[in-house]
Short mmCIF file of C-alpha atoms in Angstrom, two decimals:
data_model
loop_
_atom_site.label_atom_id
_atom_site.label_comp_id
_atom_site.label_asym_id
_atom_site.label_seq_id
_atom_site.Cartn_x
_atom_site.Cartn_y
_atom_site.Cartn_z
CA MET A 125 -17.52 25.30 -23.60
CA ASN A 126 -17.64 24.30 -27.01
CA ILE A 127 -18.65 20.72 -27.77
CA MET A 128 -15.49 20.08 -29.87
CA ASP A 129 -13.83 20.44 -25.88
CA PHE A 130 -16.00 18.75 -24.13
CA ASN A 131 -16.02 15.44 -26.74
CA VAL A 132 -12.20 16.01 -26.05
CA LYS A 133 -13.37 15.46 -22.36
CA LYS A 134 -15.64 12.49 -22.63
CA LEU A 135 -12.61 11.16 -24.64
CA ALA A 136 -9.97 11.53 -21.78
CA ALA A 137 -13.21 10.30 -18.73
CA ASP A 138 -14.22 7.52 -21.06
CA ALA A 139 -10.29 6.93 -21.59
CA GLY A 140 -9.60 6.90 -17.87
CA THR A 141 -12.36 4.46 -17.07
CA PHE A 142 -11.28 1.24 -19.53
CA LEU A 143 -8.16 1.51 -18.59
CA SER A 144 -8.94 1.41 -14.56
CA ARG A 145 -11.12 -1.85 -15.54
CA ALA A 146 -8.74 -2.97 -17.51
CA VAL A 147 -5.77 -2.77 -14.87
CA GLN A 148 -8.64 -4.44 -12.47
CA PHE A 149 -9.68 -6.86 -14.70
CA THR A 150 -5.92 -7.81 -14.69
CA GLU A 151 -5.13 -8.12 -11.52
CA GLU A 152 -7.56 -9.83 -11.43
CA LYS A 153 -6.62 -12.68 -13.18
CA LEU A 154 -3.58 -12.57 -11.81
CA GLY A 155 -4.57 -12.63 -8.00
CA GLN A 156 -2.80 -9.83 -7.12
CA ALA A 157 -6.26 -7.77 -6.77
CA GLU A 158 -10.32 -9.66 -4.40
CA LYS A 159 -13.01 -10.08 -6.78
CA THR A 160 -16.54 -8.45 -5.74
CA GLU A 161 -18.27 -12.03 -6.33
CA LEU A 162 -21.86 -11.38 -7.65
CA ASP A 163 -24.88 -13.15 -5.95
CA ALA A 164 -25.02 -17.52 -6.46
CA HIS A 165 -28.54 -16.75 -8.47
CA LEU A 166 -27.62 -14.74 -10.72
CA GLU A 167 -24.65 -16.55 -11.53
CA ASN A 168 -25.91 -19.40 -12.09
CA LEU A 169 -29.22 -17.87 -14.16
CA LEU A 170 -26.06 -15.84 -16.49
CA SER A 171 -24.28 -19.03 -16.82
CA LYS A 172 -28.24 -21.02 -18.30
CA ALA A 173 -28.35 -18.54 -21.03
CA GLU A 174 -24.77 -18.58 -22.16
CA CYS A 175 -25.24 -22.30 -22.33
CA THR A 176 -28.72 -21.79 -24.10
CA LYS A 177 -27.11 -19.57 -26.39
CA ILE A 178 -24.97 -21.93 -27.35
CA TRP A 179 -27.11 -24.70 -27.94
CA THR A 180 -29.46 -22.88 -29.33
CA GLU A 181 -26.83 -21.42 -32.53
CA LYS A 182 -26.22 -25.27 -32.45
CA ILE A 183 -29.72 -26.35 -33.66
CA MET A 184 -30.63 -23.00 -35.40
CA LYS A 185 -27.53 -23.94 -37.70
CA GLN A 186 -27.79 -27.22 -38.42
CA THR A 187 -31.51 -26.91 -39.17
CA GLU A 188 -30.90 -24.54 -41.86
CA VAL A 189 -28.04 -27.46 -43.20
CA LEU A 190 -31.35 -30.02 -43.11
CA LEU A 191 -34.26 -27.48 -44.71
CA GLN A 192 -31.40 -26.47 -47.77
CA PRO A 193 -28.90 -29.14 -47.96
CA ASN A 194 -27.88 -26.34 -50.94
CA PRO A 195 -24.66 -23.89 -49.13
CA ASN A 196 -25.11 -21.49 -52.05
CA ALA A 197 -29.21 -21.41 -51.81
CA ARG A 198 -28.08 -20.73 -47.47
CA ILE A 199 -26.03 -18.31 -48.59
CA GLU A 200 -28.09 -16.59 -50.74
CA GLU A 201 -31.22 -16.19 -48.72
CA PHE A 202 -29.23 -15.52 -45.56
CA VAL A 203 -28.36 -12.53 -47.71
CA TYR A 204 -32.12 -11.46 -48.85
CA GLU A 205 -33.48 -11.48 -45.56
CA LYS A 206 -30.15 -9.12 -43.94
CA LEU A 207 -31.19 -7.21 -47.56
CA ASP A 208 -34.87 -7.11 -46.25
CA ARG A 209 -35.57 -7.78 -49.57
CA LYS A 210 -38.37 -11.68 -50.55
CA ALA A 211 -35.75 -14.36 -51.76
CA PRO A 212 -37.00 -15.15 -55.27
CA SER A 213 -38.70 -18.09 -55.48
CA ARG A 214 -37.51 -20.78 -57.14
CA ILE A 215 -38.12 -24.57 -57.82
CA ASN A 216 -36.99 -27.26 -55.10
CA ASN A 217 -35.62 -31.03 -56.11
CA PRO A 218 -38.33 -33.15 -55.54
CA GLU A 219 -40.92 -30.74 -57.70
CA LEU A 220 -37.87 -30.66 -60.33
CA LEU A 221 -37.62 -34.39 -60.40
CA GLY A 222 -41.61 -34.46 -60.58
CA GLN A 223 -41.99 -32.16 -63.42
CA TYR A 224 -39.94 -33.70 -65.35
CA MET A 225 -41.92 -36.79 -64.64
CA ILE A 226 -44.34 -35.83 -66.00
CA ASP A 227 -42.56 -33.72 -69.07
CA ALA A 228 -41.65 -38.04 -69.88
CA GLY A 229 -45.03 -39.96 -69.30
CA THR A 230 -46.74 -36.96 -71.26
CA GLU A 231 -43.49 -38.13 -74.47
CA PHE A 232 -43.74 -41.66 -74.44
CA GLY A 233 -48.47 -41.04 -73.74
CA PRO A 234 -50.37 -41.37 -71.70
CA GLY A 235 -51.90 -44.48 -72.79
CA THR A 236 -48.92 -45.94 -72.46
CA ALA A 237 -48.46 -48.20 -68.94
CA TYR A 238 -45.01 -46.39 -68.63
CA GLY A 239 -45.97 -42.80 -69.78
CA ASN A 240 -48.42 -43.31 -67.74
CA ALA A 241 -46.73 -44.76 -64.16
CA LEU A 242 -44.30 -41.90 -65.37
CA ILE A 243 -46.95 -39.12 -64.70
CA LYS A 244 -48.30 -40.45 -61.42
CA CYS A 245 -44.95 -40.74 -59.89
CA GLY A 246 -44.27 -36.68 -61.20
CA GLU A 247 -47.25 -35.47 -59.62
CA THR A 248 -46.37 -37.79 -56.81
CA GLN A 249 -43.19 -35.97 -56.46
CA LYS A 250 -44.34 -32.46 -57.31
CA ARG A 251 -46.31 -33.34 -53.79
CA ILE A 252 -43.78 -33.59 -51.70
CA GLY A 253 -41.94 -31.15 -53.31
CA THR A 254 -44.56 -29.19 -51.76
CA ALA A 255 -45.16 -29.94 -48.94
CA ASP A 256 -41.82 -29.76 -48.24
CA ARG A 257 -41.50 -25.94 -49.68
CA GLU A 258 -43.79 -25.97 -46.20
CA LEU A 259 -42.62 -27.68 -43.69
CA ILE A 260 -39.52 -24.91 -44.54
CA GLN A 261 -41.88 -22.74 -44.89
CA THR A 262 -43.64 -23.79 -41.55
CA SER A 263 -40.06 -24.74 -40.01
CA ALA A 264 -38.62 -21.18 -40.34
CA LEU A 265 -42.13 -19.15 -39.00
CA ASN A 266 -42.39 -21.44 -36.24
CA PHE A 267 -39.57 -22.92 -35.60
CA LEU A 268 -36.56 -21.45 -37.16
CA THR A 269 -37.68 -17.56 -36.64
CA PRO A 270 -38.62 -17.27 -32.70
CA LEU A 271 -34.61 -19.41 -31.82
CA ARG A 272 -33.35 -16.15 -34.21
CA ASN A 273 -35.59 -13.65 -31.32
CA PHE A 274 -33.86 -14.96 -28.90
CA ILE A 275 -29.99 -14.85 -29.96
CA GLU A 276 -30.72 -11.53 -31.19
CA GLY A 277 -33.39 -10.08 -28.87
CA ASP A 278 -32.49 -11.01 -25.83
CA TYR A 279 -30.16 -13.09 -25.31
CA LYS A 280 -28.48 -9.49 -26.74
CA THR A 281 -30.67 -7.49 -24.11
CA ILE A 282 -29.01 -9.99 -21.15
CA ALA A 283 -25.28 -9.90 -22.82
CA LYS A 284 -25.33 -5.96 -22.42
CA GLU A 285 -27.06 -5.87 -19.29
CA ARG A 286 -23.99 -8.58 -17.94
CA LYS A 287 -21.48 -6.43 -19.34
CA LEU A 288 -22.77 -3.50 -18.08
CA LEU A 289 -23.38 -4.78 -14.61
CA GLN A 290 -19.70 -5.92 -15.29
CA ASN A 291 -18.67 -2.46 -15.96
CA LYS A 292 -20.09 -1.73 -13.00
CA ARG A 293 -18.50 -4.07 -10.73
CA LEU A 294 -15.30 -3.56 -12.14
CA ASP A 295 -15.81 -0.28 -11.11
CA LEU A 296 -16.88 -0.88 -7.90
CA ASP A 297 -13.52 -3.19 -7.37
CA ALA A 298 -11.12 -0.62 -8.37
CA ALA A 299 -12.77 1.43 -5.91
CA LYS A 300 -11.97 -0.39 -3.30
CA THR A 301 -8.48 -0.74 -4.65
CA ARG A 302 -7.95 2.54 -4.82
CA LEU A 303 -9.04 2.92 -1.11
CA LYS A 304 -7.22 0.59 -0.07
CA LYS A 305 -3.84 1.40 -1.71
CA ALA A 306 -4.78 5.18 0.13
CA LYS A 307 -5.49 3.87 3.46
CA ALA A 308 -2.14 1.61 3.07
CA ALA A 309 -0.36 4.25 1.56
CA GLU A 310 -1.62 6.91 4.72
CA THR A 311 -0.46 4.12 7.60
CA ARG A 312 3.52 3.55 6.19
CA ALA A 313 3.35 7.20 5.79
CA SER A 314 1.78 8.34 9.52
CA ALA A 315 4.68 5.40 10.87
CA HIS A 316 7.08 7.38 8.63
CA HIS A 317 6.26 10.06 10.73
CA LEU A 318 6.66 9.10 14.33
CA ARG A 319 9.81 7.16 13.02
CA CYS A 320 11.17 9.93 11.99
CA LEU A 321 9.64 11.62 15.58
CA ASN A 322 11.54 8.92 17.43
CA ASP A 323 14.58 9.69 15.91
CA PHE A 324 14.17 13.84 16.89
CA VAL A 325 13.24 12.08 20.92
CA GLU A 326 16.79 9.93 20.20
CA ALA A 327 18.83 12.91 18.89
CA GLN A 328 17.81 15.27 21.78
CA MET A 329 18.56 12.23 24.47
CA THR A 330 22.05 12.24 22.57
CA TYR A 331 22.16 15.95 22.52
CA TYR A 332 20.86 16.45 26.40
CA ALA A 333 23.78 13.17 27.27
CA GLN A 334 26.46 14.53 26.23
CA CYS A 335 25.77 17.80 27.41
CA TYR A 336 25.85 16.84 30.62
CA GLN A 337 28.43 15.42 30.63
CA TYR A 338 29.97 18.41 29.81
CA MET A 339 29.03 19.63 32.91
CA LEU A 340 29.86 17.13 34.97
CA ASP A 341 33.71 17.22 33.13
CA LEU A 342 33.31 21.22 33.75
CA GLN A 343 32.82 20.78 37.35
CA LYS A 344 35.49 18.67 38.00
CA GLN A 345 37.58 20.86 35.94
CA LEU A 346 36.78 23.86 38.34
CA GLY A 347 36.87 21.90 41.24
CA SER A 348 40.17 21.57 40.90
CA PHE A 349 41.67 25.08 41.18
CA PRO A 350 42.35 26.54 44.87
CA SER A 351 40.46 29.08 44.77
CA SER A 352 36.87 29.24 46.51
CA TYR A 353 33.87 31.25 45.97
CA CYS A 354 31.19 32.66 48.18
CA ASN A 355 27.63 31.45 47.06
CA ASN A 356 25.67 29.96 50.49
CA ASN A 357 23.41 27.91 47.69
CA GLN A 358 26.15 25.30 46.90
CA THR A 359 27.99 23.16 49.21
CA SER A 360 30.67 22.41 46.91
CA VAL A 361 31.64 26.06 46.75
CA ALA A 362 32.97 27.37 49.64
CA PRO A 363 32.25 30.93 51.44
CA VAL A 364 34.96 33.04 52.77
CA PRO A 365 35.62 31.87 56.13
CA SER A 366 35.78 34.85 59.34
CA ALA A 367 38.66 36.49 60.69
CA SER A 368 38.27 34.95 63.90
CA SER A 369 38.89 31.09 62.72
CA ASN A 370 41.24 29.23 62.66
CA VAL A 371 41.83 28.95 59.01
CA ILE A 372 43.80 28.07 57.15
CA GLY A 373 46.06 31.22 56.36
CA SER A 374 45.31 34.49 57.97
CA SER A 375 44.44 36.76 55.22
CA ALA A 376 42.48 37.41 52.28
CA LEU A 377 42.52 39.06 48.97
CA THR A 378 39.67 40.59 48.03
CA SER A 379 39.15 41.02 43.49
CA THR A 380 37.86 43.71 41.68
CA SER A 381 34.88 40.86 40.93
CA GLY A 382 33.80 40.48 44.38
CA LEU A 383 34.95 37.22 44.94
CA VAL A 384 37.00 36.86 48.21
CA ILE A 385 40.23 34.45 47.26
CA ALA A 386 42.22 33.00 50.55
CA SER A 387 45.55 32.97 50.59
CA PRO A 388 47.48 31.09 52.74
CA THR A 389 50.07 32.27 55.07
CA ASN A 390 50.59 30.59 58.32
CA LEU A 391 50.76 27.06 56.75
CA ILE A 392 54.72 27.98 55.79
CA ASP A 393 56.11 25.97 58.42
CA LEU A 394 54.47 22.77 58.11
CA LYS A 395 55.03 22.97 54.16
CA GLU A 396 58.79 23.11 55.56
CA CYS A 397 58.85 20.28 57.90
CA SER A 398 58.59 16.92 57.23
CA GLY A 399 55.35 16.80 60.10
CA SER A 400 52.03 16.07 59.72
CA ARG A 401 49.30 17.68 61.52
CA LYS A 402 45.26 17.22 61.67
CA ALA A 403 42.66 19.20 59.76
CA ARG A 404 38.85 19.64 59.68
CA VAL A 405 37.47 19.60 56.79
CA LEU A 406 34.78 22.83 56.26
CA TYR A 407 33.30 21.88 52.64
CA ASP A 408 32.52 18.99 50.50
CA TYR A 409 34.54 18.29 47.83
CA ASP A 410 34.73 16.06 44.84
CA ALA A 411 37.45 14.67 43.84
CA ALA A 412 38.44 15.00 40.06
CA ASN A 413 40.36 12.00 39.43
CA SER A 414 42.66 9.29 41.15
CA SER A 415 45.41 11.94 42.22
CA GLU A 416 42.33 13.51 44.82
CA LEU A 417 41.12 12.10 48.60
CA SER A 418 37.27 13.81 47.88
CA LEU A 419 36.14 15.68 52.06
CA LEU A 420 32.71 15.61 53.67
CA ALA A 421 32.59 18.34 56.16
CA ASP A 422 33.13 18.47 59.61
CA GLU A 423 35.42 15.20 59.14
CA VAL A 424 38.96 15.52 60.33
CA ILE A 425 42.04 14.16 58.24
CA THR A 426 45.47 13.98 58.36
CA VAL A 427 47.34 16.42 56.29
CA PHE A 428 51.29 16.92 55.13
CA SER A 429 53.87 18.55 53.07
CA VAL A 430 55.60 16.47 50.13
CA VAL A 431 57.98 17.91 48.42
CA GLY A 432 57.35 19.61 45.16
CA MET A 433 54.25 19.72 44.87
CA ASP A 434 52.06 22.93 44.30
CA SER A 435 51.04 25.36 47.41
CA ASP A 436 47.57 25.83 47.45
CA TRP A 437 47.74 21.93 47.80
CA LEU A 438 48.37 19.09 51.05
CA MET A 439 48.67 15.96 51.24
CA GLY A 440 45.41 13.83 52.95
CA GLU A 441 45.28 11.08 54.37
CA ARG A 442 42.04 8.75 55.72
CA GLY A 443 42.88 5.55 57.47
CA ASN A 444 44.19 4.06 53.73
CA GLN A 445 42.75 6.48 51.52
CA LYS A 446 45.52 8.91 50.94
CA GLY A 447 45.35 11.90 48.16
CA ARG A 448 46.02 15.43 47.44
CA VAL A 449 43.29 18.24 49.01
CA PRO A 450 43.23 21.61 48.65
CA ILE A 451 44.61 24.11 51.29
CA THR A 452 40.98 26.34 51.36
CA TYR A 453 39.17 23.43 52.84
CA LEU A 454 40.84 22.67 55.81
CA GLU A 455 41.45 23.86 58.58
CA LEU A 456 44.02 23.50 61.22
CA LEU A 457 43.86 21.80 64.40
CA ASN A 458 45.58 22.40 67.36
#
């Protein structure tokens, strides 16, 4: 990896970190994100440092105005200070006034009252000017310099550490926010998957219910056929009656598939006459529709023929119940 690639990756990482902090800070200001609160004692110290910095700057500025009322002179001194060069020495106003008085008194004559007074006043003004110069130097050394050192030294360190702490807190809260969003997304995904699983189970339930209903309909349709199939394991399918029993029909035809189909031949007289006979039910039978009569094995019902009815069916009667019954399920009684 060359230095250019390293710098590009570092810039990209720094940009991503800055963006993450900016988003976190904005969401905190808008009340859309939680903020980790710092220790109360630390917050108090930071507040005091900020307050001290503000008042220190105000006191420094006004002290400089007091010591040097001339703004141009203050600007000049500031420039020389920033360039780390010594400002040129200049005479101050009291010294200049005193020098003018001394020169005037000398001109008027020290022996005259006015000239002597001017000289004495001038010397006093020069001493005042010297004291003023000493005041400025002492104040700058013992008062302004410590205040300036606090602003440019201690407070800058405090501000730097505070900014570093703020960035670390933003990074922490941004990570917490991402974790919270990730957990919320995971919860939503789990709920979505569970809902899809429930939908799948419900679809299967619907499918099997439909299949069950289709098979019930098919069973009823097959039960309406006149033929009965041999199956000893199913009570709804009639076995082939023996040749010695007094079953309706005396002959049976065997199909190529091995199924025995009962063919009624001894009910001709019953169908041709209008009378009724008693018959015993051989097997259970569930009516396929309202025109049929359900049967229970071994029960005795009354049967009779109806003109125009299919040859495989008779009309059965049990008390007040009446309906069609398949003849292969019956045995005529003497």
